[in-house]
Structures are given as C-alpha cells and as structure tokens.
Coordinates of C-alpha atoms and ligand atoms in Angstrom, one line a residue:
X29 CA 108.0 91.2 92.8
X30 CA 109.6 90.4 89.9
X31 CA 112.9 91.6 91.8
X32 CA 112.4 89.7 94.5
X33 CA 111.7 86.5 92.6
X34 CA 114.6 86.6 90.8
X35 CA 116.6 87.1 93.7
X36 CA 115.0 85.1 95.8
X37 CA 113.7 81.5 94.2
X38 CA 113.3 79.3 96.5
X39 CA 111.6 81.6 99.0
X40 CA 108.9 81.6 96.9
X41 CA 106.2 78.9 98.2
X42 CA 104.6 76.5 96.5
X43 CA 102.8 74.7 98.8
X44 CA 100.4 72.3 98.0
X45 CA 97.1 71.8 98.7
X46 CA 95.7 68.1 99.0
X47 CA 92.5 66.4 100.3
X48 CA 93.3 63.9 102.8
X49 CA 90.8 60.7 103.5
X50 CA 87.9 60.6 105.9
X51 CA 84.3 62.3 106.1
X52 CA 83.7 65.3 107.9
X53 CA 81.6 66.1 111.0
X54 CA 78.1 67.7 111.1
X55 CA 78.8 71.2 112.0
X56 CA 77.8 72.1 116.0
X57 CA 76.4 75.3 114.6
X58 CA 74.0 74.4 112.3
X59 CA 73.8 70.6 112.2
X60 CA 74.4 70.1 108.7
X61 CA 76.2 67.4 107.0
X62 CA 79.3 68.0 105.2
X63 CA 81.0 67.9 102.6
X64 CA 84.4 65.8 102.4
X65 CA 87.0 68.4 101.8
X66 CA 89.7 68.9 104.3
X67 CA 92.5 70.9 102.9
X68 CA 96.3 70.5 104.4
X69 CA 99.3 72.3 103.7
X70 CA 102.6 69.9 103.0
X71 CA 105.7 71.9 102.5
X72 CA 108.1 69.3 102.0
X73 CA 108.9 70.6 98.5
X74 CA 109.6 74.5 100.3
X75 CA 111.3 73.3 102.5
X76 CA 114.1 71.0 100.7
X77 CA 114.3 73.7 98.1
X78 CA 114.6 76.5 101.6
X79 CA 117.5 74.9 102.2
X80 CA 119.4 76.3 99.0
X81 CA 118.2 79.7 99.3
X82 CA 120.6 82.5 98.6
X83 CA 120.4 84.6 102.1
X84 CA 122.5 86.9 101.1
X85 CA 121.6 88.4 97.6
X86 CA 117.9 87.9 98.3
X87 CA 117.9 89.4 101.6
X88 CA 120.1 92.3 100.7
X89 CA 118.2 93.1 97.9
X90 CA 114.9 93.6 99.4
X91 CA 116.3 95.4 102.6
X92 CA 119.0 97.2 101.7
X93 CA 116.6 101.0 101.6
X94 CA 115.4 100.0 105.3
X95 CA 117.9 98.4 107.5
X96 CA 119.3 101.0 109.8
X97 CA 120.1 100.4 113.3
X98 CA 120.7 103.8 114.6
X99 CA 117.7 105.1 116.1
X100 CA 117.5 108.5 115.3
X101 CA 118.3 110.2 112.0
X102 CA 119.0 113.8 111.6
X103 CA 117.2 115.5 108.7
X104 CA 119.3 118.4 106.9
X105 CA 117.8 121.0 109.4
X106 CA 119.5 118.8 111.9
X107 CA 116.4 117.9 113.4
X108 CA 116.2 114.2 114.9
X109 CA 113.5 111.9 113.5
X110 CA 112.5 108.0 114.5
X111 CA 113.7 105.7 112.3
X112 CA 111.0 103.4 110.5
X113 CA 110.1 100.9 112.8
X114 CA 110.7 96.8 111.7
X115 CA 107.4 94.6 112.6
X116 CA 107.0 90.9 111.6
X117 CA 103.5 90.3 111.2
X118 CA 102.9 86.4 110.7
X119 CA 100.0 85.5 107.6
X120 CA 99.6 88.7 106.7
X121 CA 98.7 87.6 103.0
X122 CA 95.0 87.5 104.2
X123 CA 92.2 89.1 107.1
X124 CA 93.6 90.4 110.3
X125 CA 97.1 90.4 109.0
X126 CA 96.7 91.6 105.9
X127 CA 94.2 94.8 107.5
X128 CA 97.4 95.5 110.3
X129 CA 100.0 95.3 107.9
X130 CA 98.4 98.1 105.6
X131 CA 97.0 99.9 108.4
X132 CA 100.7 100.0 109.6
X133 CA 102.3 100.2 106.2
X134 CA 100.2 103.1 105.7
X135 CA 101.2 105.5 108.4
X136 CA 104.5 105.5 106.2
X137 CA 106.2 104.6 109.9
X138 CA 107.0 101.0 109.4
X139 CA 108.8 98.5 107.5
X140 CA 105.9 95.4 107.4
X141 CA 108.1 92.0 107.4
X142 CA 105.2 90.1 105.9
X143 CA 106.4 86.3 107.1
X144 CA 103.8 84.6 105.2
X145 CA 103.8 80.7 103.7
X146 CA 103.0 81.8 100.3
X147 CA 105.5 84.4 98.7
X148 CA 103.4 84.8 95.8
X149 CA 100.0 85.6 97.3
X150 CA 101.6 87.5 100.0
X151 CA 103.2 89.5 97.4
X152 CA 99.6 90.4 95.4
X153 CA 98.0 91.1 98.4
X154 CA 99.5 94.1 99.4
X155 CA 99.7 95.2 96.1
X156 CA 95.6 94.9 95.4
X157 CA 95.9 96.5 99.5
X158 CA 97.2 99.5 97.7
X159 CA 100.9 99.2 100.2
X160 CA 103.4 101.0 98.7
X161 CA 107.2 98.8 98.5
X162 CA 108.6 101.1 100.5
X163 CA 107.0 99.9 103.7
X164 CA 107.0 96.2 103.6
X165 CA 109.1 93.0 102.8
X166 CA 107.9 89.5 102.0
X167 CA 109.7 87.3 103.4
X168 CA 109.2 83.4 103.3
X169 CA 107.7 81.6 106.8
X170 CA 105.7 78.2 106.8
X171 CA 105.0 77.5 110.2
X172 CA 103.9 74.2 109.5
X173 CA 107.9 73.0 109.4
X174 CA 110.4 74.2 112.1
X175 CA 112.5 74.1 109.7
X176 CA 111.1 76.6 107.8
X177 CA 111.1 78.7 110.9
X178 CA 114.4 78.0 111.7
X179 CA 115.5 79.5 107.6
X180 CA 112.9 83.0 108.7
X181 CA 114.8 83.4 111.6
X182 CA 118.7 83.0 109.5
X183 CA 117.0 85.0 106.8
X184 CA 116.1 87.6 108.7
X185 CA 119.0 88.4 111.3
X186 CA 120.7 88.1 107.9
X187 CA 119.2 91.0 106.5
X188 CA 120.6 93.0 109.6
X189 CA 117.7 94.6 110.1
X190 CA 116.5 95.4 113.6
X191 CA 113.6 93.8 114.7
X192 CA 111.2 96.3 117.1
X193 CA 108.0 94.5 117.2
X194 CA 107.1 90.7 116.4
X195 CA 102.9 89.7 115.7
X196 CA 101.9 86.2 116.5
X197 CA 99.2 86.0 113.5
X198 CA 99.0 83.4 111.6
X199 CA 96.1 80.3 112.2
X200 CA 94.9 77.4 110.7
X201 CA 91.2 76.1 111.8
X202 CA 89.7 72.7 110.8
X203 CA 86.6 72.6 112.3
X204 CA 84.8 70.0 110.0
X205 CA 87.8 67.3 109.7
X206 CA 87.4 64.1 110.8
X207 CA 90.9 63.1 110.7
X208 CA 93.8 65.1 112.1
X209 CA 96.8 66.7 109.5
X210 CA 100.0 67.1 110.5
X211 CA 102.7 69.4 110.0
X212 CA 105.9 68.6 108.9
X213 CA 107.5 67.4 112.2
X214 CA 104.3 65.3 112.6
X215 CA 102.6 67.4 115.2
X216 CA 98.8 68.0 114.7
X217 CA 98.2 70.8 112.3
X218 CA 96.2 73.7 114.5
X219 CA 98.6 73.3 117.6
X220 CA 101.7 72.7 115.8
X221 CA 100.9 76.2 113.5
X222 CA 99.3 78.5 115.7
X223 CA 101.3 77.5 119.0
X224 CA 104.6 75.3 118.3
X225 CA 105.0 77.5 115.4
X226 CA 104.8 80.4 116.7
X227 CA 106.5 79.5 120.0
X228 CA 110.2 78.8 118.2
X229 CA 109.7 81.9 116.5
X230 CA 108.8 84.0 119.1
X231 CA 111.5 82.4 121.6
X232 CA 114.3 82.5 118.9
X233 CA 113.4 86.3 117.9
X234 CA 113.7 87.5 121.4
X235 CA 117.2 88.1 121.4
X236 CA 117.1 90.7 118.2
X237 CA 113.7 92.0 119.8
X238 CA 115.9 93.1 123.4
X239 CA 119.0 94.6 121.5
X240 CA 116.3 97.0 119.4
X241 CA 117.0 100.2 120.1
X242 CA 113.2 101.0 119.2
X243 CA 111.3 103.1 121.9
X244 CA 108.8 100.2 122.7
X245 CA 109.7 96.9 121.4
X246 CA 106.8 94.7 121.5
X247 CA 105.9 90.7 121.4
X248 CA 102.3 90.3 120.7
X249 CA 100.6 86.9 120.4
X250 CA 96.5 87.2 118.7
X251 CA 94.1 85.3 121.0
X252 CA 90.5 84.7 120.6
X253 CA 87.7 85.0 123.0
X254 CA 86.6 81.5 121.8
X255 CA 89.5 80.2 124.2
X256 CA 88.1 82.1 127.2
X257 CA 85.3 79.8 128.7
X258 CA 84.5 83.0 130.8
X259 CA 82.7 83.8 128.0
X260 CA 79.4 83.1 126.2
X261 CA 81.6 82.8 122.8
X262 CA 83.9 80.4 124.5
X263 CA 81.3 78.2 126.2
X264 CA 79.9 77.4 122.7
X265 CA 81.2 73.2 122.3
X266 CA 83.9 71.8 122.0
X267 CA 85.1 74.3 124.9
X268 CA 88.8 75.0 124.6
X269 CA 91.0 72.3 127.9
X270 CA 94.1 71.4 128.1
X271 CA 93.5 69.1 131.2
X272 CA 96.6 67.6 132.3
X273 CA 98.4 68.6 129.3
X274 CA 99.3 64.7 128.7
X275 CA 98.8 64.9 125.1
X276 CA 101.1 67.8 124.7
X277 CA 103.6 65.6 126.5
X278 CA 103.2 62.9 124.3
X279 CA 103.8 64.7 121.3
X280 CA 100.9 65.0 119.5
X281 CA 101.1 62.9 117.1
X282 CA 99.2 60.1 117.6
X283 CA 102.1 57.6 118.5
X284 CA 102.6 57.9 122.0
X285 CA 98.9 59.0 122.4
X286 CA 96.6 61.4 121.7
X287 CA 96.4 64.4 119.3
X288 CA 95.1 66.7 121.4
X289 CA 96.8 69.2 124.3
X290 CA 94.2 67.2 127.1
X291 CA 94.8 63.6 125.4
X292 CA 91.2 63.3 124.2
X293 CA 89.7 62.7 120.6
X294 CA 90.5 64.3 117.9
X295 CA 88.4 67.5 117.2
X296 CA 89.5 70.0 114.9
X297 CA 87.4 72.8 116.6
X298 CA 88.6 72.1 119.9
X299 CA 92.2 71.8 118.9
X300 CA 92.1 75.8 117.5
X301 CA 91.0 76.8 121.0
X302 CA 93.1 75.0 122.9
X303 CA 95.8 76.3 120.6
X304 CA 94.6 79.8 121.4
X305 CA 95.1 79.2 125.1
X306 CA 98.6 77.9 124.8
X307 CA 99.1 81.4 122.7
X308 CA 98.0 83.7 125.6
X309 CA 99.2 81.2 128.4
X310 CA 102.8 81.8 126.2
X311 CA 102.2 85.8 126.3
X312 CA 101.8 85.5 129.9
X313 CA 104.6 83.3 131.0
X314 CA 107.2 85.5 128.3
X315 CA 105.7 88.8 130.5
X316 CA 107.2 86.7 133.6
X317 CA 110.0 85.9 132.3
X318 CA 111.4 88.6 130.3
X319 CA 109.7 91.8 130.7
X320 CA 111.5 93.0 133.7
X321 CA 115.0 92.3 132.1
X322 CA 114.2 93.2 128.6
X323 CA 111.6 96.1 128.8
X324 CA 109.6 94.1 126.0
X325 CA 105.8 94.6 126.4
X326 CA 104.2 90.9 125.9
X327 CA 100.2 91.3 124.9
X328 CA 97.7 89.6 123.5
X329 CA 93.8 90.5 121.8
X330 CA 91.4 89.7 120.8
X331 CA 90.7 91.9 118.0
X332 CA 86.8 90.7 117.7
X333 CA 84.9 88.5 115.5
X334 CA 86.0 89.1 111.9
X335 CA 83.7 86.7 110.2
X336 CA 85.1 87.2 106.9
X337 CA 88.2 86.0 106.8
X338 CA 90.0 82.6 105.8
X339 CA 89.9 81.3 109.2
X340 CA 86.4 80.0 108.0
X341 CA 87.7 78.5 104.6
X342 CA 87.3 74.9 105.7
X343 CA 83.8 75.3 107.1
X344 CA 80.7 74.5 105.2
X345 CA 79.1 76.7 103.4
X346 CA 75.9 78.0 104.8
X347 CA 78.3 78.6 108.1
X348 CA 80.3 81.0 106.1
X349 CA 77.2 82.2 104.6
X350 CA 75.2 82.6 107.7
X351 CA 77.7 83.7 110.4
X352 CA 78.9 87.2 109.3
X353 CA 75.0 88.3 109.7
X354 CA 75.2 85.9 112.8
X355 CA 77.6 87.9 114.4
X356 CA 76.6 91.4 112.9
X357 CA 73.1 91.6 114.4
X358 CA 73.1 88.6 117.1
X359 CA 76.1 89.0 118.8
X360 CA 77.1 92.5 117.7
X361 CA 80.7 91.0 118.0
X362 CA 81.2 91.6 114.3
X363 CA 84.2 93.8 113.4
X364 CA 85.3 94.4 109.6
X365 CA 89.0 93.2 108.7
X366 CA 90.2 97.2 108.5
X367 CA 88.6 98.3 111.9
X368 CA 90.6 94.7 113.2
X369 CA 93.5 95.6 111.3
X370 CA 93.2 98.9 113.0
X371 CA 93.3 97.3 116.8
X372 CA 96.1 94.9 116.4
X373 CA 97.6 98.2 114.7
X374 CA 97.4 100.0 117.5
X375 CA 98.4 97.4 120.1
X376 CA 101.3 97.4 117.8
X377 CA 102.2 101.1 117.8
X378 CA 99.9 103.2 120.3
X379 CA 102.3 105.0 122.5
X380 CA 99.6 104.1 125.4
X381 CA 99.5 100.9 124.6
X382 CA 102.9 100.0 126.2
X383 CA 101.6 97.6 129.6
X384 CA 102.7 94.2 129.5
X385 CA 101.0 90.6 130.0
X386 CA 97.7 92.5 129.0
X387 CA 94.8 91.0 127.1
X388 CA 93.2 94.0 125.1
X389 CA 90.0 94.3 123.9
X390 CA 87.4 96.7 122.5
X391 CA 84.5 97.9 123.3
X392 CA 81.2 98.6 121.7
X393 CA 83.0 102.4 121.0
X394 CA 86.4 101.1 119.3
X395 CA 87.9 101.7 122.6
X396 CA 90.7 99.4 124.2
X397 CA 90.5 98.2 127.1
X398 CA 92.0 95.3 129.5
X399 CA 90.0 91.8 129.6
X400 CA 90.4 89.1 131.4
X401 CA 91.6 85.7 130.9
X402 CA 89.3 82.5 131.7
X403 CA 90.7 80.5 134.3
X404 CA 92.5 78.3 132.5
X405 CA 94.1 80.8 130.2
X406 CA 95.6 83.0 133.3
X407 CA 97.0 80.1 135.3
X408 CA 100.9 80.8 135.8
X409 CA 101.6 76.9 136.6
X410 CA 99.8 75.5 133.5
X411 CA 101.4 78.2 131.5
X412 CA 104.8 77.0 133.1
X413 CA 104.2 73.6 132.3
X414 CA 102.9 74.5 128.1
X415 CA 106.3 76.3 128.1
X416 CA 108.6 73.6 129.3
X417 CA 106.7 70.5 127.2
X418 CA 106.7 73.0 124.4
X419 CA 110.4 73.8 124.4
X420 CA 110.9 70.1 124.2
X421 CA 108.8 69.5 121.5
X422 CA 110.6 72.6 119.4
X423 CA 114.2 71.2 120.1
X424 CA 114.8 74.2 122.7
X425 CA 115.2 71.6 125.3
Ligands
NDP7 P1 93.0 84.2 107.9 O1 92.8 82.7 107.5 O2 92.5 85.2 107.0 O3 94.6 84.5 108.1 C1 95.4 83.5 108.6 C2 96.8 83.7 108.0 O4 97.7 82.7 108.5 C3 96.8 83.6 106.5 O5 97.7 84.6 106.0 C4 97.5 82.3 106.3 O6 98.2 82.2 105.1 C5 98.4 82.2 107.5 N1 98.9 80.8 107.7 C6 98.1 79.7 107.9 N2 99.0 78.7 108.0 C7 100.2 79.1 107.9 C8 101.5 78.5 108.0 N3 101.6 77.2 108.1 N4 102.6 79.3 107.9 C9 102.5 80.6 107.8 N5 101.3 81.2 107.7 C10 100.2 80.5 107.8 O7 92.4 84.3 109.3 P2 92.3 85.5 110.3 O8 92.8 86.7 109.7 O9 90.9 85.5 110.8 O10 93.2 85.0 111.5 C11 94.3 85.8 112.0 C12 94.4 85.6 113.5 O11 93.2 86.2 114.1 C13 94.5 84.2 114.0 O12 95.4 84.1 115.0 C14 93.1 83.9 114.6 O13 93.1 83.0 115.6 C15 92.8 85.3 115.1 N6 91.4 85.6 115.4 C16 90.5 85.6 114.3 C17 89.1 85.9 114.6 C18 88.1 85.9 113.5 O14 87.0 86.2 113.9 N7 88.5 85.8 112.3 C19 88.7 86.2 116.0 C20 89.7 86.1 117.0 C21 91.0 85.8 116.7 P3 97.5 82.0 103.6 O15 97.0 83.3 103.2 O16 98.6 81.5 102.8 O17 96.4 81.0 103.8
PMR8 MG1 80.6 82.2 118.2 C1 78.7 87.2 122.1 C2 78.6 86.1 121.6 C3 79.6 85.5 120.6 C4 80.8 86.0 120.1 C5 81.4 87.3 120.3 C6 81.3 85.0 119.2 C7 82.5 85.1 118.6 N1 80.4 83.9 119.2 C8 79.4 84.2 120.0 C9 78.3 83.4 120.3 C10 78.0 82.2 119.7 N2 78.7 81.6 118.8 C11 76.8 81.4 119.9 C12 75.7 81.8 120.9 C13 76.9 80.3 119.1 C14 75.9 79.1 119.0 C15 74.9 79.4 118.0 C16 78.1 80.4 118.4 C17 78.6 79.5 117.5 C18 79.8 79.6 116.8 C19 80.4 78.6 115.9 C20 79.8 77.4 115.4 N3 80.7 80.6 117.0 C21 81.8 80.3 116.3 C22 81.7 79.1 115.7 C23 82.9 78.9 114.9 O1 83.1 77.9 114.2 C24 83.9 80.0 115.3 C25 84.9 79.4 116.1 O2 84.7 78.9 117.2 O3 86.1 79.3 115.6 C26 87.1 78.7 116.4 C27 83.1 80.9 116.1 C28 83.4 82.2 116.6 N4 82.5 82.9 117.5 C29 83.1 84.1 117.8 C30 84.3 84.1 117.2 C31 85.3 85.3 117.3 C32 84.5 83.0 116.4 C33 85.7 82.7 115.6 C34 86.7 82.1 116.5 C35 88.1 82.6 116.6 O4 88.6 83.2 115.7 O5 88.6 82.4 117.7

C-alpha cells in the first residue's frame, strides 16, 4: 500500500461524504418513518487532482510482476502453462465484489484489477480478505464522473496489461431519499453509476477485451431479480419501467425533464431497478452486437439476495436489521457474500460457463442455471433504443 501511495497520489480517493437537504420517505417494507440521512458521493476534488496523476510510474510500479501478453509460458521442464488471467471487477472494496475478487484472487489464477472509488478502503479490504499482492491491483475508478472513467480506462491500457475479463459490479441504492443526487455530469446518481457508468467503461474496454489472447474473454454485467417483474421479488413497488425511455432522453437531470429512465417522479428505489434493466438490456444488445465478431461471452446474474452488504447502507435501520432473517427463512433467497462471491466467480472463470447473452442463476443446490428475463428486460428494440440515448449521454455519440 504504502508503495502504491507513494507512487500513485492522486489515485488515491478521497471522496466525500455529505448530507444533502430533504426528508426521507417511509420505507414500502415496513412503513416506518425515517431518518434524514441521504449520503452522496462528490468527487470533484478526485477528479481535478486525477487529472495530474503520474500514469506511468504508478502504473508500472504495481503491474510490472503481471503484465504479460503472451499466452502461454513454458516452465523449465518446457511444459506450457496459462498465463494469469487480468479481471476488472468494479467496487470490489465491499460484498459481492469484494467475495469474487478473493474467491478469484485465491485460486492464485488471476490478477484482480480492483477498480474501486476509494483507493484506501479498497486497499484494507483485501488485506483484512486475507488476498495475497500477488493477485490483485487497486486501481482508481469513480463511476460517478466520466471523467474518472475516462483516466481508468488511460490508466489501465497504460499499464499494458491485457485485459481477459471485465465485471460490471459496482451500485449505488437510495431507497429512502427524497431528493435525487447527482453525479458529476449531473445525471441522477443510481442510473448514472450503475448504468451510464458502467456503459463507457464497458464500451471503451471492448477493444483490449477482443485483442486478449485469453481462452474465454468475458464481459459480465450483475443484474438483480428485483428488475425482473416476472418475479415475486420484482413485483414488490416501485416495480422497475422504463416506459418510453423519455427521461433517459432528456438527460436525467431534471432540466429538460424528469430524473427518471420513464420520465416519472423521483423514486430512489425505483431508479436502482430500472438501472438494473438497462444493465442486462446492455448485456443483451453487446451479445448482438459483438459476440459473433469478437468471441466475447456477454452474461449477466443474479447472484441472489446478499442481504448484508452495503447496498442497504442508506436504508433504515430495522430494514437492515430485519431483512437478512427476512430473506433467510421467508424467502430462502438468502445467499452469504462468499457463496455470491463464489457464483459471480464462476460465471467469471468456469470453463462451462462460456454461452453468451445468458442470465445465470442458482438454484436451491448452488447450481447454475439459465433464467429468464421479464419482458421488459429481454426486449431487443428497448435495449436498442437504452444503447443509442445512452451513447449520447456518455459522449460516444
Ligand atoms: P455493496 O454496496 O457492498 O458494493 C457496491 C460496491 O460498489 C462498493 O464497492 C462501492 O464502493 C462501489 N461503488 C459505489 N459507487 C461507486 C462509484 N461511484 N464508483 C465506483 N464504485 C462505486 O453492494 P453489493 O455487493 O450488494 O452490490 C454489488 C452488485 O450486486 C450490485 O451491482 C448490485 O446491484 C448487485 N446485487 C446485489 C444484491 C444484494 O442482495 N446485495 C442482489 C442482486 C444484485 P464503496 O466500497 O466505496 O462504497
Ligand atoms: Mg425483496 C422470493 C422472494 C424475494 C426475493 C428473492 C427477494 C429478493 N425479495 C423477495 C420478496 C419480497 N421482498 C417480498 C414479498 C417483499 C415485501 C415484504 C420484499 C420487500 C423488499 C424490500 C423492501 N425486498 C427488497 C426490498 C429492498 O429494499 C431490496 C431492493 O429492492 O433493493 C433494490 C429488496 C430485495 N429483495 C430481494 C433482493 C435481492 C433485494 C435486493 C435488491 C437487489 O439487490 O437488486
């Protein structure tokens, strides 16, 4: 770490956490009033200090023992091994991110990019995970500021190495604010993060993902079955629509209209699963696109309700008391973050997990298998339309 800082200053985040005005709703759940305390992430400070970062010490420096393009490398007995694999995982400082990055990082197999807004946290996390420095990299990513994303993408086709597999991870969820955040290009806070985000990233990293020379180079983009109304989970309200899309058009930033994908009210819950359909309507429409050309498998999960994690840090209290034993002996849908870790894992490296434009899930066994979409969340014309508003949006278009 201390390496790494030293190198590598203005990579490390300090974003700031600050309580913006307005009450908060009474939970859909359990019908309790709240609390006001919305928290929102401003990077302004990252990312005028991003700007000045030293690409090419730091990145050398942490990358130098991994970045290898040839494929194969022969040991002394002239035997042919695989070269460690290269996977981005997005927010893997906490939960499901953290849980696949050690599960991968612990196979010895992989070099974990851990693209995470906070350097620092990132950086303790997989050393209290017990990750060895050998098999992962911190590397800075807000996805809150294109910019930001923009600098990941130079700082890591910098570092020369390859990239083999790219996770979709990160989320924000604001279910109790009244008031929308925004991120740093003024797009509302859960679609611009865990869809816009994710979109320039995804789209800009293609490129380096099709000249891998990895066996199975994969693009895989988290879902949630709360954006699947063919579902009991995702029929619980708000229910995830993205109507005509004429907020998404208009920017979503309240100037030109509405907030939200559909144009409607704000509603912070609503906003996460719509942003959860845009992020398997986007794994669907890069299958159609690309996958013929490239050979990239494009999936997406659901990896099952892990009701521990952060995702939940902005709900009330009693929610976050109440829903792990919710889901544990109501639902049964409760996994722990290391048997999740383990799925997205798997959907990262299986060797049988190599079909594209599939939606895995898991049985009550731990076993994968392919789901299927709601409606909404498999239609190719809505998914084309998400794509080409979007790529406005990012500057791709
Ligand atoms: P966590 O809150 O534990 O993890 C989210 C991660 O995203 C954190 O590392 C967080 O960083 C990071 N993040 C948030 N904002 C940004 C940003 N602006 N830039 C970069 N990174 C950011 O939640 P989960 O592990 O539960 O969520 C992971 C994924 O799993 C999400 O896509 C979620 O939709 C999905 N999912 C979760 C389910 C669940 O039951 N928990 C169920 C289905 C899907 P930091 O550590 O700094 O906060
Ligand atoms: Mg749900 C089989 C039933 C099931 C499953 C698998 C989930 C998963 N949920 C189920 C049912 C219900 N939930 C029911 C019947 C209710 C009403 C009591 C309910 C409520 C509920 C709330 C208030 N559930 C929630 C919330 C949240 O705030 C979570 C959410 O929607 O976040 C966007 C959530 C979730 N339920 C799930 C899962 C996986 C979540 C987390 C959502 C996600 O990460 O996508």
């Amino acid at each position: 770490m201390a390496l790494q800082a030293s190198f590598f200053p203005s990579a490390l985040s300090t974003h700031k956490e600050g309580k913006v005005s307005g009450g908060v709703k009474d939970s859909a759940f359990f019908g309790f009033s709240l609390s006001d305390h919305v928290k929102s992430d401003f990077s302004c400070s990252v990312l005028r200090r991003s700007k000045r970062v030293n690409v090419s010490v730091g990145v050398r420096a942490q990358t130098a023992a991994t970045a290898s393009p040839a494929i194969n490398r022969a040991t002394p007995e002239g035997k042919k091994t695989l070269r460690k694999g290269n996977v981005v995982v997005t927010g893997a400082s906490s939960g499901l991110g953290l849980a696949t990055a050690k599960a991968l990082a612990e196979t010895g197999k992989w070099n974990v990019i851990m693209a995470c807004r906070d350097f620092l946290k990132a950086e303790r996390a997989a050393k209290a995970a017990g990750m060895s420095k050998d098999n992962y990299t911190v590397m800075h990513l807000n996805l809150a500021s294109l910019e930001s994303v923009r600098q990941f993408i130079k700082n890591f086709q910098y570092s020369g190495m390859p990239l083999d597999v790219l996770v979709c991870n990160a989320a924000v969820y604001f279910p109790t604010a009244n008031e929308p955040t925004y991120t740093a290009e003024g797009f509302e806070m859960s679609v611009g993060v865990n869809h816009l985000g994710h979109f320039l990233l995804a789209r800009e990293l293609l490129e380096d993902l099709k000249n891998s020379d990895y066996p199975s180079k994969r693009l895989i983009i988290v879902g949630s079955i709360t954006g699947n109304t063919n579902t009991l989970a995702g029929n619980v309200p708000p229910k995830a629509n993205l109507g005509d899309l004429r907020g998404l058009a208009g920017g979503l930033n309240g100037l030109n209209g509405s907030t939200m994908i559909d144009g409607g009210q704000f509603d912070g819950a609503k906003a996460y699963k719509d942003s959860k359909v845009c992020n398997m309507l986007m794994m669907q429409e890069f299958h159609r696109r690309y996958h013929e050309d490239t050979g990239i498998t494009f999936a997406s999960l659901y990896p099952g309700c892990i009701a521990t994690t952060g995702l939940f840090r902005e709900h009330i209290p009693l929610f976050r008391l109440l829903f792990p034993p919710f889901q544990k002996y109501i639902t049964k849908g409760f996994v722990s973050e290391d048997e999740a870790g383990k799925r997205l894992a798997q959907v990262v490296s299986d060797p049988s997990l190599t079909k594209s434009g599939v939606y895995w899930s898991w049985n009550k066994n731990s076993a994968s298998f392919e789901n299927q979409l709601s409606e909404e969340a498999s239609d190719p014309e809505k998914a084309r339309r998400v794509w080409e508003l979007s790529e406005k949006l990012v500057g791709l278009a």
